[in-house]
Amino acid sequence: MVKAAAIEPGFVLGVLGGGQLGAMFAMAARRIGYRVAVWDPDPDAPAHGIATHSFPAPFTDHHTLTRFADLVSVVTYEWENVPAELCRVLEQRKPVRPSSAVLSVIQDRLEQKKFLSFNGFPVPSFAGFTAPDQLSATVQQVGYPALCKTATSGYDGKGQWRIDRESAVREVKRALTESACPGMRWIVESFVPFERELSILVVRGADGQSCAYPMTENEHEEGILRTTTVPAPGSSAVAERAATLASQVVDRLEGVGVFCLELFQLPNGELLINEIAPRPHNSGHYTLDACSVSQFEQQVRAMCGMPLGEVRLLSPAVMVNLIGDDATVVMNGAGCRTLLDVPGAVLHLYGKRDIRPRRKMGHVTFLGETLGVALDRAKRFREGLASSLSRPV
């Protein structure tokens, strides 16, 4: 890998992927004086409209690779499903942060769990398999209830199946057989009877220094993050353990950038690692409005070898995702005016052209003088949203 000194404002930062995470990265970078090159195959990706240089081409396009590598000083990626091989090739020309080696471990759920288990970090029981016919034996090894997941490419609950009984094994096997491709792998994990879902962001610089944001509590619906509450209610000892665990994992990875650990807290207080994300995370969007330095600016600072910023929480906050038709309520005139009239409400829309079910269209952060105030504002908003869409909260 090509090593680089600190990269100062004025240089071009490259990002692979141009969705909302790439767009928020680009906004943070441009605000502090960097130029940004976005490479995303989708010409309508939101980040293209914010970038100073846009590359709407397939990730397999060698001409684009050469132009992109010639232009940028350092590269990062929006999410973990970009091709690791592309990052390896770029790494021969420019620094990639986090590295392609880190990406290769994290983007494969099975390899990620092996890495965590081998290094003594707490994870649910798991086992991998390579053919649908091996599903039954793998579930027997892990035990019921279990979750079967694709080893790669799944996100927001996609590519996952819960298995509670033997008859479900047959149903899942049929689904795997219908969707299987050459070289495909899966992982079976024991289902965790968690008390709550938590996450924590840790930032690690090129010099090995790191810092952790406050721990958050998350609520999911159908595998998609719905709300994030910060600071997470409960024991400070749990938050301290989460921060220590996150720092240890990222140190062991030798990662540079922003990382998120998704955690399960068991009834006895024990923490298990669900997944690692090697980039800013949906549960960290509150940092845009409630912290002195956002997760996206930290991503810029870390990849450029600049000093990391404060991770201080300026206000308790609750972040609510706008998913699918939620956006239609917020984007009409009356709905938008009503929302913006709420004290402490900060609206972020991602500029996506098409509204689709299960698609993240934006989010709202509710700030409050106390956590109770922020929770109440978010609760009233969600109740109004549910009423408008005729669905339960």
C-alpha angles and dihedrals in degrees: 000000000000109000119215137193121236111310110222130209112283095050123105119256117202124215126186108216129035107210125115093297091052090046094052090046090052092049091051092047095047092047090062095043108270126128117228133214115198121198113192128144091222110084089201095054108133096235093062089072092055100040123097088217123032128198110185097178138114116278087239094062106115094193090056090047091057094047092046094048092047092053105044131070097202135005135218133167134235096224141356099261095077113111111278089206090059089053091049091053093046089049089065087065108028139010114275115202120224089028126244088249090059091046092051091055097044102040091061110066093204094050090045092054091046090052093049094045094046090053093049099252117147114259136153117266111277145171134185134223138184106207133046090237088065094058097092095051091046092052090049088054094051098034136224133330098040143156122229115204137175108254091229141026100019120125140156091025095310118137093022132119130184116221117198101157143014094265089059089057090064092049093049092045089056091051092049092049092052094049101035120126129186111284094014119149135190138199129214116206129185112254109251117222090214126182093213142347117244137178137191133194121219125186121204124189130212088259092059095252114135142183134189131220120224115287116260133208116224136201120202132195118199091343095308124110110250105171139007123199123199131224092029108233118244141048120004087213090067091051091050091050091049092051092048092048093049093050092048093051094049092045090053090050090048085224125174116204138029119330132182125205115203108207140190118215112207123212090259091056095255117143125221125188113238100179144336123226116200094210143039112314137218090242088059097057089101087074089074090069108014104045136064091237123023126228089248095055088047088054089054093046095047097047091047095049091243125142113283118245133236118285093203118144109229096186139006109258146186118205118204120193120224105221126185112313092012085085093059090062094047096042097055114091099250094044093049093048091049092051095046089051090064111099112244095014116136117187124208119184117185101214096240112162101214126051110215134169113273092011117132106235100170144311141240124219117205115203124195142179085241133017089250091059092049091048092050093050091049092046093053091048092051091048090052091047092050091048092051091050095039095236135121119267 
